Amino acid sequence: MAKKKCVAMLLAGGKGSRLNSLTKDLAKPAVPFGGKYRIIDFTLSNCANSGIDTVGVLTQYQPLLLNSYIGIGSAWDLDRKDGGVTVLPPYSESSEVKWYTGTASAIYQNLNYLKQYQPDYVLILSGDHIYKMNYESMLEYHIEKRADVTISLIEVPWVEASRFGIMNTNDDMRIVEFEEKPSNPKNNLASMGIYIFSWNILKEYLEMDDRNPDSSHDFGKDVIPLLLEENKKLFAYPFKGYWKDVGTVQSLWEANMDLLGEHCELDLFAQDWRIYSVNPNQPPQYISSDAIVKESLINEGCTIEGEIDKSVLFQGVTVGKGSMIKESVIMPDATIGNNCLIEKAIVPYDVKIPDGTVIRSFDDEIILVTEEMLVGFIQLVK
Amino acid sequence: MKRKLLGVIDATTYHDDLEDLLTHRSLAALPFGGRYRIIDFVLSNMVNSGIRSVAIFPKMQYRSLMDHLGSGKNWDLNRKRDGLFFFPSPIVDSDGNKIGSFELFAANMDYFYRSTQEYAIITNCYTIFNMNFRPILDWHRHAKCDITEIHHQDGTSMEMYLIKTSFLIKLIETRHETGYTCMKDVVTAIHNGYSICHYEYDGYSVMIDSIESYFSTSMKLLESDVWKQLFLKDQPILTKVKDEPPTKYVKGSCVKNAMIANGCFIGGTVENSIVSRGVKIGKGAVIKNCIIMQKCHIEENCYLDSVILDKDVKVEAGAHLTGTNRSPYVIRKGSKQGALMNS
């Protein structure tokens, strides 16, 4: 196997329980986003655009859809003779099945995958976030600082800082202290869960962590504190730009709404940093004579006969006559009947909304439509 | 089906009437329906009918066609065996409008000798239709025909022929003795002793041979009973994918009766029009009865009625361009239209 300078390991086993029924039968990285994409498209596209051509994707929770979605990686130009995408599910060794118990154990159990490429550096990523980032620049920074580990940080609002892992640095950006969800944060630089490790350090510390029976085998909770304790060179890499953890129904909706308007922080139209996705190859969208479309993002394969205002519509969505979709996210192949009103809601893929349905939020809480909810509604009108 | 039917697409056709749109591309590569090229229809039909070996015979200006088809991956034709074959014509001065020219095939006889498929379907490259070829093969075998010619409902030829591969090889080999130069010669000749059958196709199908038919067929896509016949879930028309984001509608956009591809940025009014991938339409601009091809940029406050904009055209702010239904105003690829250059 050819030697690779840097191999990426993408943690894609996230369950995303706070996304409720959206993640009932798919992993969080596979959740649809932005009218066309799945969350994992952003990280995979970042890899492709950063020139990283060897990516191990660690799956565990509900992997079926994710595995077939990633396939051999051709959508992201990651179908390579050497390297490319490899899906790495948990496996059994002699008598015991080793589930990935934490982020560190997931990587530890795939050290053999990494060893075959003899990498100098390993980039550890999470498939849960929406952002555009050049990992190559981060790697250059890591090399320049002669760091053992480089951690990417983003400035978060002070009020939210206690929800994150907060890094305290010295003037040279060397990390001196790490606090996981501190009640009184000393600064507002939060870890984005993106790490570059020099290979020897990663190998040594993962083996050490595996031998520790008290460890929960998590990078943030166990490995990073241990490295700090042993005075290793940990550097902070400040990231500026759009970054969002879409962990809840509310934040998923917000991130979709962030894409509307003429100028948005996350520019999907930028030619020099394309976000790739598995293309559904559907006909262009059809907007009928009765339709009104205002400030929205609409994908191919849609048929619109109603009114769409400040909404995101994925491929293959049908909206019937007299219906009004306002500030909502309609996922792939959902069908909205005639004379419906949907406001501040997320309609999951393939859901059929019967004629005359009214779904609207009276407070600011976003409604995640479910089949059960619709059954209840139909009984109500009868 | 894998071993049964060979697909042969004659992509040498040139129509003088489409000249403005064909200066730098072949007819087969003419953009259509916002995201397709004309050849996508027949090629997808072949793939959807289970055909696994397709030969395309292009002539001149085939750069854009090759770029579009690539390895055939988007049609699942990048196979180890069979798949997509490209046979550019070495004959420069042949009559480009004879579908299934034997002289053309003769230059690539090895393809026919080596193929194991028992039958071949020979088609033109410029028909807009969504047809499954499986029933016609069954019909052809059952009726024991030598050649089956597919007809429109009105009895005119669709210039598509089903034939046994071995018989096709014989016709090509004996072309000098028989004087038959193409499939049409064989089916129109009388007293040659072959059984020529006609298969009537009753679905939607239009052959694009003039600006007028190109324009009217494009506009027909806006009628739901037409697009419902062309874009079927289980028989999709496949094309080259572009990784464009979804289309963005911003404040001031007003769109009615339009087909809009991905990656567009719409700030103005669009009515009764087909808009291709990656088009920008500025605020206050009005686009009516137009075909706008890929990556055009129409700036603020333009007014366009019955215009075909070829790829990469830039229309500067405030320009007025109008054509008519019968004779739409065609603007050539890559040109720039200033506000003072009126039609």
PDB file of C-alpha atoms in Angstrom, chain A residues 34-37 74-75 79 259-264 268-269 271 274-277 279 281-300 303 313 316 333, chain B residues 33-36 73-74 221-224 227 231 233 236-251 253-265 275 283 295:
ATOM      1  CA  GLY A  34     -29.707  22.091   2.795  1.00  0.00           C
ATOM      2  CA  GLY A  35     -32.117  20.894   0.127  1.00  0.00           C
ATOM      3  CA  LYS A  36     -29.773  18.341  -1.374  1.00  0.00           C
ATOM      4  CA  TYR A  37     -27.080  17.206   1.005  1.00  0.00           C
ATOM      5  CA  SER A  74     -17.297   8.360  -6.204  1.00  0.00           C
ATOM      6  CA  ALA A  75     -19.668  11.234  -5.390  1.00  0.00           C
ATOM      7  CA  ASP A  79     -12.914   6.340  -5.439  1.00  0.00           C
ATOM      8  CA  LEU A 259     -28.986  29.187   3.779  1.00  0.00           C
ATOM      9  CA  LEU A 260     -31.746  31.554   2.669  1.00  0.00           C
ATOM     10  CA  GLY A 261     -31.279  35.183   1.767  1.00  0.00           C
ATOM     11  CA  GLU A 262     -28.938  36.695  -0.773  1.00  0.00           C
ATOM     12  CA  HIS A 263     -25.730  36.577   1.178  1.00  0.00           C
ATOM     13  CA  CYS A 264     -25.180  33.774   3.609  1.00  0.00           C
ATOM     14  CA  LEU A 268     -23.127  26.676  -1.303  1.00  0.00           C
ATOM     15  CA  PHE A 269     -22.614  28.405  -4.658  1.00  0.00           C
ATOM     16  CA  GLN A 271     -17.186  27.291  -7.297  1.00  0.00           C
ATOM     17  CA  ARG A 274     -18.006  22.675  -4.007  1.00  0.00           C
ATOM     18  CA  ILE A 275     -20.036  20.579  -1.625  1.00  0.00           C
ATOM     19  CA  TYR A 276     -20.446  17.233  -3.333  1.00  0.00           C
ATOM     20  CA  SER A 277     -23.339  14.897  -2.790  1.00  0.00           C
ATOM     21  CA  ASN A 279     -26.817  13.360  -7.198  1.00  0.00           C
ATOM     22  CA  ASN A 281     -30.445  12.788 -11.260  1.00  0.00           C
ATOM     23  CA  GLN A 282     -34.022  14.062 -11.340  1.00  0.00           C
ATOM     24  CA  PRO A 283     -35.643  16.432 -13.845  1.00  0.00           C
ATOM     25  CA  PRO A 284     -35.556  20.218 -13.220  1.00  0.00           C
ATOM     26  CA  GLN A 285     -38.065  21.623 -10.776  1.00  0.00           C
ATOM     27  CA  TYR A 286     -41.422  22.620 -12.197  1.00  0.00           C
ATOM     28  CA  ILE A 287     -43.050  25.798 -10.887  1.00  0.00           C
ATOM     29  CA  SER A 288     -46.669  25.991 -12.046  1.00  0.00           C
ATOM     30  CA  SER A 289     -48.749  29.013 -13.031  1.00  0.00           C
ATOM     31  CA  ASP A 290     -50.458  28.915  -9.638  1.00  0.00           C
ATOM     32  CA  ALA A 291     -47.245  28.817  -7.620  1.00  0.00           C
ATOM     33  CA  ILE A 292     -45.583  31.595  -5.670  1.00  0.00           C
ATOM     34  CA  VAL A 293     -41.991  31.102  -4.580  1.00  0.00           C
ATOM     35  CA  LYS A 294     -40.325  33.579  -2.241  1.00  0.00           C
ATOM     36  CA  GLU A 295     -36.856  33.505  -0.678  1.00  0.00           C
ATOM     37  CA  SER A 296     -36.409  29.757  -0.798  1.00  0.00           C
ATOM     38  CA  LEU A 297     -34.000  27.011  -1.753  1.00  0.00           C
ATOM     39  CA  ILE A 298     -35.516  24.348  -4.009  1.00  0.00           C
ATOM     40  CA  ASN A 299     -33.900  21.232  -5.428  1.00  0.00           C
ATOM     41  CA  GLU A 300     -34.444  19.321  -8.661  1.00  0.00           C
ATOM     42  CA  THR A 303     -43.278  20.059  -8.490  1.00  0.00           C
ATOM     43  CA  LEU A 313     -37.284  21.883  -0.315  1.00  0.00           C
ATOM     44  CA  GLY A 316     -38.714  15.116  -5.418  1.00  0.00           C
ATOM     45  CA  ASP A 333     -39.849  12.867  -1.756  1.00  0.00           C
TER      46      ASP A 333
ATOM     47  CA  GLY B  33     -35.010  20.751 -20.987  1.00  0.00           C
ATOM     48  CA  GLY B  34     -32.823  22.671 -18.565  1.00  0.00           C
ATOM     49  CA  ARG B  35     -30.309  19.962 -17.768  1.00  0.00           C
ATOM     50  CA  TYR B  36     -30.214  17.452 -20.597  1.00  0.00           C
ATOM     51  CA  LYS B  73     -20.665   6.431 -15.862  1.00  0.00           C
ATOM     52  CA  ASN B  74     -23.835   8.472 -15.469  1.00  0.00           C
ATOM     53  CA  LEU B 221     -42.273  20.575 -21.420  1.00  0.00           C
ATOM     54  CA  LEU B 222     -44.261  23.086 -19.406  1.00  0.00           C
ATOM     55  CA  GLU B 223     -47.459  21.134 -20.056  1.00  0.00           C
ATOM     56  CA  SER B 224     -47.840  18.605 -17.299  1.00  0.00           C
ATOM     57  CA  TRP B 227     -43.506  16.109 -18.896  1.00  0.00           C
ATOM     58  CA  PHE B 231     -39.917  12.054 -16.868  1.00  0.00           C
ATOM     59  CA  LYS B 233     -39.653   7.556 -11.931  1.00  0.00           C
ATOM     60  CA  PRO B 236     -35.466   8.176 -15.605  1.00  0.00           C
ATOM     61  CA  ILE B 237     -33.722  10.294 -18.213  1.00  0.00           C
ATOM     62  CA  LEU B 238     -30.137  10.269 -17.040  1.00  0.00           C
ATOM     63  CA  THR B 239     -27.584  12.968 -17.714  1.00  0.00           C
ATOM     64  CA  LYS B 240     -24.175  14.200 -16.650  1.00  0.00           C
ATOM     65  CA  VAL B 241     -24.358  15.342 -13.037  1.00  0.00           C
ATOM     66  CA  LYS B 242     -22.897  18.698 -12.086  1.00  0.00           C
ATOM     67  CA  ASP B 243     -22.950  19.017  -8.292  1.00  0.00           C
ATOM     68  CA  GLU B 244     -24.858  22.277  -8.429  1.00  0.00           C
ATOM     69  CA  PRO B 245     -26.558  23.374  -5.200  1.00  0.00           C
ATOM     70  CA  PRO B 246     -30.365  23.697  -5.149  1.00  0.00           C
ATOM     71  CA  THR B 247     -31.754  26.793  -6.849  1.00  0.00           C
ATOM     72  CA  LYS B 248     -32.031  29.892  -4.736  1.00  0.00           C
ATOM     73  CA  TYR B 249     -34.972  32.286  -4.974  1.00  0.00           C
ATOM     74  CA  VAL B 250     -34.334  35.646  -3.372  1.00  0.00           C
ATOM     75  CA  LYS B 251     -36.489  38.644  -2.562  1.00  0.00           C
ATOM     76  CA  SER B 253     -38.335  36.714  -7.523  1.00  0.00           C
ATOM     77  CA  CYS B 254     -41.597  35.834  -9.230  1.00  0.00           C
ATOM     78  CA  VAL B 255     -41.762  32.562 -11.136  1.00  0.00           C
ATOM     79  CA  LYS B 256     -44.732  31.138 -13.017  1.00  0.00           C
ATOM     80  CA  ASN B 257     -45.019  28.133 -15.280  1.00  0.00           C
ATOM     81  CA  ALA B 258     -41.325  27.446 -15.551  1.00  0.00           C
ATOM     82  CA  MET B 259     -38.890  24.583 -15.473  1.00  0.00           C
ATOM     83  CA  ILE B 260     -35.774  25.509 -13.549  1.00  0.00           C
ATOM     84  CA  ALA B 261     -32.643  23.443 -13.124  1.00  0.00           C
ATOM     85  CA  ASN B 262     -30.305  23.440 -10.137  1.00  0.00           C
ATOM     86  CA  GLY B 263     -27.691  25.993  -9.207  1.00  0.00           C
ATOM     87  CA  CYS B 264     -29.697  29.022 -10.366  1.00  0.00           C
ATOM     88  CA  PHE B 265     -29.979  32.304  -8.564  1.00  0.00           C
ATOM     89  CA  VAL B 275     -33.878  27.779 -17.290  1.00  0.00           C
ATOM     90  CA  LYS B 283     -33.457  41.833  -9.784  1.00  0.00           C
ATOM     91  CA  LYS B 295     -24.412  29.570 -16.856  1.00  0.00           C
TER      92      LYS B 295
END
